[in-house]
PDB file of C-alpha atoms and ligand atoms in Angstrom:
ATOM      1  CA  UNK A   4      21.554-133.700 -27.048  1.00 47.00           C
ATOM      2  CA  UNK A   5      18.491-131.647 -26.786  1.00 48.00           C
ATOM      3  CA  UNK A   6      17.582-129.435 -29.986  1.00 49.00           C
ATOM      4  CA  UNK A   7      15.729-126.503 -28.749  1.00 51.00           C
ATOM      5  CA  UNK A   8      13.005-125.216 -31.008  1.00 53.00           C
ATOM      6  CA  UNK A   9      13.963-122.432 -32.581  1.00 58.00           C
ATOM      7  CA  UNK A  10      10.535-120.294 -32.796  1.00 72.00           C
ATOM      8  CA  UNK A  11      10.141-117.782 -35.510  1.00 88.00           C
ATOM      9  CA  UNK A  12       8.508-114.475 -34.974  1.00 96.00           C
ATOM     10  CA  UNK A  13       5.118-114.579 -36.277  1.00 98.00           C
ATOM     11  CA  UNK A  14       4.039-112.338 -39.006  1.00 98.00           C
ATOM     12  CA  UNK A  15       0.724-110.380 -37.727  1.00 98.00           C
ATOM     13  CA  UNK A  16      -1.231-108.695 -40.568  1.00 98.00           C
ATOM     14  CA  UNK A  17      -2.705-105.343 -38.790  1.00 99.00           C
ATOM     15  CA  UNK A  18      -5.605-103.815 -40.537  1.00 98.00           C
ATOM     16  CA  UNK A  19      -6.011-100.159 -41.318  1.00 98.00           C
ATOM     17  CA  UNK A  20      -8.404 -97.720 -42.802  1.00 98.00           C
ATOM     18  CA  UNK A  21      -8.498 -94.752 -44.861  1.00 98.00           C
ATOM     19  CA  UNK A  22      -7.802 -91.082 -43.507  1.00 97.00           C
ATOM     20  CA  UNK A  23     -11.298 -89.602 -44.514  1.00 94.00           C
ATOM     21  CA  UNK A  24      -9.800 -85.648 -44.095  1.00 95.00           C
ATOM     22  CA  UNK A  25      -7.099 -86.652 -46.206  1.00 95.00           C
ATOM     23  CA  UNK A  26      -8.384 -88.842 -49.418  1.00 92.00           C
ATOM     24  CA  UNK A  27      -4.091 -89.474 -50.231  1.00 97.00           C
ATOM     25  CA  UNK A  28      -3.322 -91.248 -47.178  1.00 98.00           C
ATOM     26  CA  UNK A  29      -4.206 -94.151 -44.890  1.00 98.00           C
ATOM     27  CA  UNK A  30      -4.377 -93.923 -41.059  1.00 97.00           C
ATOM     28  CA  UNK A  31      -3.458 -96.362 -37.945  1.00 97.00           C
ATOM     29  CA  UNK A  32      -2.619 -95.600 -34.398  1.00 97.00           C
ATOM     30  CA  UNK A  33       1.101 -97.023 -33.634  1.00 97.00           C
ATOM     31  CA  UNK A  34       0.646 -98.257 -30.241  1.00 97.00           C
ATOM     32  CA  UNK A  35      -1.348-101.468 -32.572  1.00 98.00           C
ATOM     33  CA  UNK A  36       1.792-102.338 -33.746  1.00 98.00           C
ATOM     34  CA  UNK A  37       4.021-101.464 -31.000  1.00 98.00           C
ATOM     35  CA  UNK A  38       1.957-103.791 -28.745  1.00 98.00           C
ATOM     36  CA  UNK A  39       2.353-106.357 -31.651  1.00 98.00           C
ATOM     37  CA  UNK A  40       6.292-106.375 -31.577  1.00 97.00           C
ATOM     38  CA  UNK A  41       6.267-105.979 -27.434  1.00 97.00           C
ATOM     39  CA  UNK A  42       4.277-109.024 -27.645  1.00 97.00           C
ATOM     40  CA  UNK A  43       7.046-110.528 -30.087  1.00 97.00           C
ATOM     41  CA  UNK A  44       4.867-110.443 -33.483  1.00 98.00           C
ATOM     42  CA  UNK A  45       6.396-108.806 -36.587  1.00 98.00           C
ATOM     43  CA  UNK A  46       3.877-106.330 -37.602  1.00 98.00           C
ATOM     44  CA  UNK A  47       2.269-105.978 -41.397  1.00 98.00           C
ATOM     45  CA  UNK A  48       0.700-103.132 -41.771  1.00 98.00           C
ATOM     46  CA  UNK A  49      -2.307-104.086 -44.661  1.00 98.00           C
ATOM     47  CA  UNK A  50      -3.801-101.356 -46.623  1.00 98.00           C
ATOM     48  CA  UNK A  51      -7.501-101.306 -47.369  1.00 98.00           C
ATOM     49  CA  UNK A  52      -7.253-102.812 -50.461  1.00 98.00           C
ATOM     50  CA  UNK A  53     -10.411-103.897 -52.303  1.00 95.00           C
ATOM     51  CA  UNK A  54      -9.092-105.592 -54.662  1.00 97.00           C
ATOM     52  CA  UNK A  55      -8.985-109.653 -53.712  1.00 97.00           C
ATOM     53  CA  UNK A  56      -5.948-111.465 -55.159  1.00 98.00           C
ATOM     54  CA  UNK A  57      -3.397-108.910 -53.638  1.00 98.00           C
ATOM     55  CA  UNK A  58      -5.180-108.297 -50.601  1.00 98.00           C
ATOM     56  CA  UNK A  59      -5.451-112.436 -50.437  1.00 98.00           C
ATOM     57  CA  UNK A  60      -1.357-112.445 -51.225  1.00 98.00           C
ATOM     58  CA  UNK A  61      -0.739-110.200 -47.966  1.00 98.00           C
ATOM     59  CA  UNK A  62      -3.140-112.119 -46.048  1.00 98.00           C
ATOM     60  CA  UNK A  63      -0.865-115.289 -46.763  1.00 98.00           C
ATOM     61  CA  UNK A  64       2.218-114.167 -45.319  1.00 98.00           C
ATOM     62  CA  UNK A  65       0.293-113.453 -41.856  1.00 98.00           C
ATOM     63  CA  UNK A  66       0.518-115.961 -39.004  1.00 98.00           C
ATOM     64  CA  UNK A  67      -2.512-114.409 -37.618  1.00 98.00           C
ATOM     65  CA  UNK A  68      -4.801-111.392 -37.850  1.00 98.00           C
ATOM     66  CA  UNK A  69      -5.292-107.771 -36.322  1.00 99.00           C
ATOM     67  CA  UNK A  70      -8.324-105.708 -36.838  1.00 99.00           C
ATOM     68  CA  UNK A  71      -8.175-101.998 -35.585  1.00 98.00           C
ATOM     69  CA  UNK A  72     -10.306 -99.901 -34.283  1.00 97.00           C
ATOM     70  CA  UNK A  73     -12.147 -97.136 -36.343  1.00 97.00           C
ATOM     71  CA  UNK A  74     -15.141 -95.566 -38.009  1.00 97.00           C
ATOM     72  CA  UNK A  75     -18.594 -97.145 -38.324  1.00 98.00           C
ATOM     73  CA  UNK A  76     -19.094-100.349 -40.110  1.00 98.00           C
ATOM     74  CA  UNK A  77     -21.732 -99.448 -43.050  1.00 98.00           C
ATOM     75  CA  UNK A  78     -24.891-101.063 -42.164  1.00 97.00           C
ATOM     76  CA  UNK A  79     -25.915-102.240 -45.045  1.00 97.00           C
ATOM     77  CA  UNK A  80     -23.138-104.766 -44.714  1.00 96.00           C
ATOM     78  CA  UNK A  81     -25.434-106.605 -42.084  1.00 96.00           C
ATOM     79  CA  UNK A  82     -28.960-105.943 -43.766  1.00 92.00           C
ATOM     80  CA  UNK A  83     -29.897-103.060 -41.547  1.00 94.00           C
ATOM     81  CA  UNK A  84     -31.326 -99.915 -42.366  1.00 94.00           C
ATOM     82  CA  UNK A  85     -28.991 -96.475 -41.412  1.00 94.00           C
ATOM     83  CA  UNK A  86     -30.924 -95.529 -38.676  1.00 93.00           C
ATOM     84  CA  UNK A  87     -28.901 -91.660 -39.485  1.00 94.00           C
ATOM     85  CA  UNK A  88     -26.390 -92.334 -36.589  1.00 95.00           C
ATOM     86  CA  UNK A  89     -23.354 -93.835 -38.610  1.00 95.00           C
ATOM     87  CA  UNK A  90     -20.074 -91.944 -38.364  1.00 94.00           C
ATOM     88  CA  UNK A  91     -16.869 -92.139 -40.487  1.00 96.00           C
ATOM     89  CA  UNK A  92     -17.671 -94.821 -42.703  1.00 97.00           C
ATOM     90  CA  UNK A  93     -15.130 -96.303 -45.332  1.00 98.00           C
ATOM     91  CA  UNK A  94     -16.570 -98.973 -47.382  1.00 98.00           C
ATOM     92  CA  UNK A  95     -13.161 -99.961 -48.936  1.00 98.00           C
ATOM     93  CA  UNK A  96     -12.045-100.776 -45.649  1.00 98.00           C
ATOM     94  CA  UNK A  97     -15.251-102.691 -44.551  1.00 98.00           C
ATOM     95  CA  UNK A  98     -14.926-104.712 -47.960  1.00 98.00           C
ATOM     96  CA  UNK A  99     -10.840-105.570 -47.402  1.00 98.00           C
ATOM     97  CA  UNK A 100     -12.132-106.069 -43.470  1.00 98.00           C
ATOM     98  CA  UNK A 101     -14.540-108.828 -44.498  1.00 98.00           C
ATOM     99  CA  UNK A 102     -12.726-110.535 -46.813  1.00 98.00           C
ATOM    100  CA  UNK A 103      -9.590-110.544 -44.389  1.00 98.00           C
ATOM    101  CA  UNK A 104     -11.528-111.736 -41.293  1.00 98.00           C
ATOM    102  CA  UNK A 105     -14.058-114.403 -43.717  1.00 98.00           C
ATOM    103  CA  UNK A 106     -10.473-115.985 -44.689  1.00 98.00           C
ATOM    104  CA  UNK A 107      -9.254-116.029 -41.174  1.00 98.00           C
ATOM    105  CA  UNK A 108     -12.915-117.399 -40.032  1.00 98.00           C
ATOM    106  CA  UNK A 109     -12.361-120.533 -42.605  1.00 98.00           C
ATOM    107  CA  UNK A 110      -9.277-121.500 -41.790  1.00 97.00           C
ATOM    108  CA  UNK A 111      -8.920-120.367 -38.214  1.00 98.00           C
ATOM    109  CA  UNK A 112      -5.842-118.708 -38.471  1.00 98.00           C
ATOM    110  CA  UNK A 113      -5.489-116.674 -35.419  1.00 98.00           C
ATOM    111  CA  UNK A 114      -7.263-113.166 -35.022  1.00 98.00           C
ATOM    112  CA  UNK A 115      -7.607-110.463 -32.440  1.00 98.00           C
ATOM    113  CA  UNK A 116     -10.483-107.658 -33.057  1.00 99.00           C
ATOM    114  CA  UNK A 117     -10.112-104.424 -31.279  1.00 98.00           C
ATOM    115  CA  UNK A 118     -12.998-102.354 -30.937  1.00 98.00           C
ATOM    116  CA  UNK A 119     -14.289-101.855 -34.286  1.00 98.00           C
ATOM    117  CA  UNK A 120     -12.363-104.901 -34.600  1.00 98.00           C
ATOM    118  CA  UNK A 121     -14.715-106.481 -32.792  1.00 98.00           C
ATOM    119  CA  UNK A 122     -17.886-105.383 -34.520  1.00 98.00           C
ATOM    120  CA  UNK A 123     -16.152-106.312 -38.321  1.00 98.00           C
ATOM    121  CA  UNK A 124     -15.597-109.990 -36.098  1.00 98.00           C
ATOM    122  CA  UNK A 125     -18.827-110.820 -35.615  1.00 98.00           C
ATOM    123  CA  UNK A 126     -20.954-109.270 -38.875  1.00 98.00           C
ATOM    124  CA  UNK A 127     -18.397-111.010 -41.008  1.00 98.00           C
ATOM    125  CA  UNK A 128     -19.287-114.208 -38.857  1.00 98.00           C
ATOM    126  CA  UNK A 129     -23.620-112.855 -39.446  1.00 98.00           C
ATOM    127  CA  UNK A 130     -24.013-111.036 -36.657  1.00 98.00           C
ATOM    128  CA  UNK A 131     -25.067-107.610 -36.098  1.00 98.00           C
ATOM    129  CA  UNK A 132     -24.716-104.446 -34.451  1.00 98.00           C
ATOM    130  CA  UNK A 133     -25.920-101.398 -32.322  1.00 98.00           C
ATOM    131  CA  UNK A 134     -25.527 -98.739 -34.560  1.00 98.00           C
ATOM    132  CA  UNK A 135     -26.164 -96.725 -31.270  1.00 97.00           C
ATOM    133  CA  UNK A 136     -25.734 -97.438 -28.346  1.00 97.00           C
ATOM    134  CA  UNK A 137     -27.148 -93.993 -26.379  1.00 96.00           C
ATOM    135  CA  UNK A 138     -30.032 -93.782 -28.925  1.00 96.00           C
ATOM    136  CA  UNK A 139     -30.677 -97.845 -29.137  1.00 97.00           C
ATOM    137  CA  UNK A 140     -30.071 -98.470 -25.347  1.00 97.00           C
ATOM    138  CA  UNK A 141     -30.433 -95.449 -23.281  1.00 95.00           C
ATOM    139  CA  UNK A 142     -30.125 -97.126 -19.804  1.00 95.00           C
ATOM    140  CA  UNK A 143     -26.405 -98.009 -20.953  1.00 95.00           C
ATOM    141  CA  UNK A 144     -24.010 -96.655 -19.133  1.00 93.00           C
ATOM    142  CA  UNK A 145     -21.501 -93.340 -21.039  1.00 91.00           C
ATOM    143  CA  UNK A 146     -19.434 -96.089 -23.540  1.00 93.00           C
ATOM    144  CA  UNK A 147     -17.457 -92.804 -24.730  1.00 88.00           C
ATOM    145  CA  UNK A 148     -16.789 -91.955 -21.238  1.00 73.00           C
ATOM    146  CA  UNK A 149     -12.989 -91.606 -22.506  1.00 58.00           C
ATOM    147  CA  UNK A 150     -13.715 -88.735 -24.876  1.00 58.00           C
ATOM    148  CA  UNK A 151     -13.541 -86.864 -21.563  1.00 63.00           C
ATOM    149  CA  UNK A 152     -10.822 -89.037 -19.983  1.00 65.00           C
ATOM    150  CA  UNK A 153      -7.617 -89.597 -20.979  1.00 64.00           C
ATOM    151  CA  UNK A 154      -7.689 -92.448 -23.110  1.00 57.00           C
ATOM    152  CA  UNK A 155      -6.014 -94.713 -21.136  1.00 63.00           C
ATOM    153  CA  UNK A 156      -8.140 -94.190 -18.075  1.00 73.00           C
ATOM    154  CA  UNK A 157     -10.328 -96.932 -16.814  1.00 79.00           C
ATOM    155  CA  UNK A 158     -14.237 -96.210 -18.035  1.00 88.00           C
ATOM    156  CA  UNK A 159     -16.251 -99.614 -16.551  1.00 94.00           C
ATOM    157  CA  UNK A 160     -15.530-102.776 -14.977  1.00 95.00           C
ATOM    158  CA  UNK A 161     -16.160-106.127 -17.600  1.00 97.00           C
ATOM    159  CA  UNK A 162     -17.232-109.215 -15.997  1.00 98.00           C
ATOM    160  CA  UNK A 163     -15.155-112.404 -17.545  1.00 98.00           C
ATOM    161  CA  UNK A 164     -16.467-116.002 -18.489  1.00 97.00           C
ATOM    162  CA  UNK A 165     -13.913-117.612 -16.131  1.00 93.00           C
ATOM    163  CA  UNK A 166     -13.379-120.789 -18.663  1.00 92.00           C
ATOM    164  CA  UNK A 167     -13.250-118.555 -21.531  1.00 96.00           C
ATOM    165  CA  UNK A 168     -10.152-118.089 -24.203  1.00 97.00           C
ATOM    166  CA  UNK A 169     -10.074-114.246 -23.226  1.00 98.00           C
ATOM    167  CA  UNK A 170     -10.233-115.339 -18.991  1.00 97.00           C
ATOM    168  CA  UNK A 171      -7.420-117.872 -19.599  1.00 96.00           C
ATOM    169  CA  UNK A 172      -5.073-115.143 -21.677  1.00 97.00           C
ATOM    170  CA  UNK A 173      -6.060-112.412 -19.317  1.00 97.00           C
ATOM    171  CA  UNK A 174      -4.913-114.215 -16.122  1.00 96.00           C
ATOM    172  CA  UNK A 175      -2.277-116.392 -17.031  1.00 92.00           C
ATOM    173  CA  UNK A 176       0.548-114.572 -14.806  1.00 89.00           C
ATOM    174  CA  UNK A 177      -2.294-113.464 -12.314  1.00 90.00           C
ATOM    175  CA  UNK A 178      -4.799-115.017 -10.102  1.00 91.00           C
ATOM    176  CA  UNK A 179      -8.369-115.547 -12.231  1.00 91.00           C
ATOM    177  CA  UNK A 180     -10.663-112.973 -11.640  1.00 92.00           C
ATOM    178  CA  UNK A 181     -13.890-112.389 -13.206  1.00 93.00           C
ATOM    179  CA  UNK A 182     -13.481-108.530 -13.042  1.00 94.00           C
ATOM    180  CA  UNK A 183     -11.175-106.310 -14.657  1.00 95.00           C
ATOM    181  CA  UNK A 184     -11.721-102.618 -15.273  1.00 94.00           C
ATOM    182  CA  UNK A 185     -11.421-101.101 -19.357  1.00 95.00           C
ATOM    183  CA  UNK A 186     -11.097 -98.454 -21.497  1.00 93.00           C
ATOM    184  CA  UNK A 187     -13.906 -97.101 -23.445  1.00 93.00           C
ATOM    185  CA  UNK A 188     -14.258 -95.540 -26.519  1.00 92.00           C
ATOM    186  CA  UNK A 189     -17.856 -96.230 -28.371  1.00 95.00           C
ATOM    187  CA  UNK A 190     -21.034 -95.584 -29.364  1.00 96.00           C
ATOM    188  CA  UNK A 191     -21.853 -99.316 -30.970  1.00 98.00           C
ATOM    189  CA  UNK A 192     -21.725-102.716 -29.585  1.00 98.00           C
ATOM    190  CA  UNK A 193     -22.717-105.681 -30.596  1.00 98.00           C
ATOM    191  CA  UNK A 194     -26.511-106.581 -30.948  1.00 98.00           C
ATOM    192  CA  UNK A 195     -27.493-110.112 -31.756  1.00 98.00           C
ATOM    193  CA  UNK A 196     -23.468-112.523 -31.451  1.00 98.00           C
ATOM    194  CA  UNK A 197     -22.788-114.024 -34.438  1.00 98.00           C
ATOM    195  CA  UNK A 198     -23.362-118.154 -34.844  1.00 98.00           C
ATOM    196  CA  UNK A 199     -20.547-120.010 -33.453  1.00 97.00           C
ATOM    197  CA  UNK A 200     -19.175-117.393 -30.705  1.00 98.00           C
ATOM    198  CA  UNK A 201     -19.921-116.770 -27.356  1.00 98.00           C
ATOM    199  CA  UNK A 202     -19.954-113.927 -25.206  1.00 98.00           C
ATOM    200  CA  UNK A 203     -16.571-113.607 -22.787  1.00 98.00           C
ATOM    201  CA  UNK A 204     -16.727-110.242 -21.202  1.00 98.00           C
ATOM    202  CA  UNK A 205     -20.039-107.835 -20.631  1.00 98.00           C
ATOM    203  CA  UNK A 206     -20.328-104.571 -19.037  1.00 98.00           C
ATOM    204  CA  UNK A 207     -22.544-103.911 -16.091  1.00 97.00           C
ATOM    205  CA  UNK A 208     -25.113-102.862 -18.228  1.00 97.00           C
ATOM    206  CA  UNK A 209     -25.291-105.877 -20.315  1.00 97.00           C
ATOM    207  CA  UNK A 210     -23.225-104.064 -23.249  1.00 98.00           C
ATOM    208  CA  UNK A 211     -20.804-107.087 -24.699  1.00 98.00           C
ATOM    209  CA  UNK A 212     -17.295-106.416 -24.642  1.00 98.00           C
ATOM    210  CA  UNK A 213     -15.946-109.590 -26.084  1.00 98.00           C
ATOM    211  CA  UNK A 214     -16.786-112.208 -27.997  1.00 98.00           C
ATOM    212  CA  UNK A 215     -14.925-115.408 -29.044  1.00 98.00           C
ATOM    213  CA  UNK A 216     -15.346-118.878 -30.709  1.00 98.00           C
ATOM    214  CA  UNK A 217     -14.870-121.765 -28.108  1.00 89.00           C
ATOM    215  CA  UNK A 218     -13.152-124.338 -29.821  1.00 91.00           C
ATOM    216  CA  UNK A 219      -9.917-125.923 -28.878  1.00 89.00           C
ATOM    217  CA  UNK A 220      -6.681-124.768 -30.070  1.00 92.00           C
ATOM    218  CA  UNK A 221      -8.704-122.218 -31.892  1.00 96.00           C
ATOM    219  CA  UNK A 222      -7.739-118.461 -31.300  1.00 98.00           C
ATOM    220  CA  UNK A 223     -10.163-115.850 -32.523  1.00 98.00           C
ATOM    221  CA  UNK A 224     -11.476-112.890 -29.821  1.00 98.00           C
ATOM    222  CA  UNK A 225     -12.914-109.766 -30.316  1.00 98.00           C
ATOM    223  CA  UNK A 226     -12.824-107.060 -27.374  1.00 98.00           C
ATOM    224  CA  UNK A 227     -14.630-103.716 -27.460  1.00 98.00           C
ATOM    225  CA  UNK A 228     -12.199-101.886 -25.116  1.00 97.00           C
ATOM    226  CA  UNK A 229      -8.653-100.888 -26.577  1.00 96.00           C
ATOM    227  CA  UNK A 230      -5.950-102.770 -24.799  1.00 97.00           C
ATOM    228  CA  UNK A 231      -3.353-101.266 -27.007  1.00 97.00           C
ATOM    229  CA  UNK A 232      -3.973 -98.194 -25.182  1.00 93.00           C
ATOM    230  CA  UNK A 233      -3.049-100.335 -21.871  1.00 93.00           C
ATOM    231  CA  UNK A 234      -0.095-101.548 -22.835  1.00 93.00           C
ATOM    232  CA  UNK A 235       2.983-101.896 -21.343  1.00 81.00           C
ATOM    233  CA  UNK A 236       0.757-100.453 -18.077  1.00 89.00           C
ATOM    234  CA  UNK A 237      -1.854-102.930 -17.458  1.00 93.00           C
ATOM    235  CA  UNK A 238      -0.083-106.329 -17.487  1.00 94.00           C
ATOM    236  CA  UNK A 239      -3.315-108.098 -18.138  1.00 96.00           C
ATOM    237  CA  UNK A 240      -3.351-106.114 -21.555  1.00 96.00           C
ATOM    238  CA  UNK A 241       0.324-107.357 -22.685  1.00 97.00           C
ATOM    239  CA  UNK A 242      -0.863-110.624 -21.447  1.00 97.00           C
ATOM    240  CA  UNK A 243      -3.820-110.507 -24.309  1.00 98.00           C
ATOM    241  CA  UNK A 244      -1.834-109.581 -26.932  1.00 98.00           C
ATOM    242  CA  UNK A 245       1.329-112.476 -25.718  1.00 98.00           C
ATOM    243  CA  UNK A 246      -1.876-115.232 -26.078  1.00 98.00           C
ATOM    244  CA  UNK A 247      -2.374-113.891 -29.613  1.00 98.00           C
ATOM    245  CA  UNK A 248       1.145-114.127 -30.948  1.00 98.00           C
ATOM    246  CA  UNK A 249       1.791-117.864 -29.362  1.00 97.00           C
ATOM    247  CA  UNK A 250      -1.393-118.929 -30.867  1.00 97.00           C
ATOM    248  CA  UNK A 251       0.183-117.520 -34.450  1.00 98.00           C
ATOM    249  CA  UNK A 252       3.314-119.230 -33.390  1.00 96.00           C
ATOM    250  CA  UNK A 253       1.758-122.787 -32.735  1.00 90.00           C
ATOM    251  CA  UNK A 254       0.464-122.645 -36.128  1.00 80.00           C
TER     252      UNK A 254
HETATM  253 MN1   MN B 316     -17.356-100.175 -23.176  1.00 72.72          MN
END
């Protein structure tokens, strides 16, 4: 007789930051965690803690790894001078961030960034950011274009690597494209990718809107749009997040 295999939820550690109006209490968005359990992940919410051994003790009951979206990533934390355009910064979460995703980085354990997400990604991997992009790259197209539209209005098209990690989770119940239209809500972006990634998705105007390491079996991604914001809507979005919890689950 057959056995199925029974598969266990996977436990998905979700970053969060600090409120900065209100110095008492933390701050995340549900919909992170409501696209985790839709996507059949048991969320674990993880406070910006900057202290290592119980941050690392939280960390070890996660199958995989969720950074959030939020404030500006100090940029001292990838040797670059403030060029005076940084905005909500929280240094206790950049310092639980980069010990979270440097852990996840060395053992590969499974990890999603979103927005911000994707900027703590790739400096805790040595790369670095645009701390602006409509000071630092003024032909870019409007990257905040949803502070004017609802949130979970399209802003640009993103052009996919078709053999890509991101293309292949994207399109799995859908024919491949190479287009797919996003949400935006930024000012940075990535500048120079961090060793060992490569760039998945870019907007028309070169701005990189994913990133991801290209090794087999291997499951870490970044995106700069916010797909938890397209969720349960956009079936390519719950598609994303259902290639994140299986890869948690293999492990
Ligand atoms: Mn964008």
């Amino acid at each position: 007789m057959a056995t199925q295999t029974t598969r266990t939820a996977p436990v998905i550690g979700i970053t969060m930051g600090n409120d900065l109006e209100k110095a008492d209490r933390v701050a995340l968005s549900k919909l992170y965690y409501q696209a985790v359990l839709l996507a059949g992940g048991i969320p674990l919410l993880l406070p910006p803690l900057t202290e290592k051994s119980p941050l690392r003790a939280l960390y070890s009951l996660c199958s995989g790894l969720l950074l959030t979206g939020g404030g500006d990533i100090a940029s001292d934390v990838y040797q670059t001078s403030d060029r005076s355009k940084l905005s909500y910064v929280d240094r206790q979460r950049d310092q639980a961030e980069l010990f979270l995703t440097r852990w996840a980085l060395d053992e590969r354990k499974p990890l999603l960034g979103i927005c911000r997400g994707i900027q703590t990604l790739n400096v805790a991997a040595g790369g670095t950011l645009i701390q602006d992009i409509p000071s630092e790259v003024p032909s870019a197209l409007d990257h905040r274009a949803s502070s004017t539209l609802p949130v979970d209005q399209m802003a640009h098209p993103v052009t996919i690597k078709p053999a890509s990690i991101l293309a292949q989770a994207l399109f799995k119940n859908s024919p491949l494209s190479d287009q797919l239209l996003v949400n935006s809500y930024h000012h940075q972006a990535i500048a120079r990718v961090a060793p060992g990634f490569s760039v998945s998705a870019q907007a028309p105007d070169g701005i990189i809107e994913a990133i991801e390491i290209s090794e087999e079996s291997v499951f870490i991604l970044g995106v700069q749009w916010h797909p938890e914001r397209m969720v349960p809507q956009d079936e390519h979005m719950v598609q994303l997040f259902r290639a994140f919890i299986h890869a948690c689950q293999r492990r």
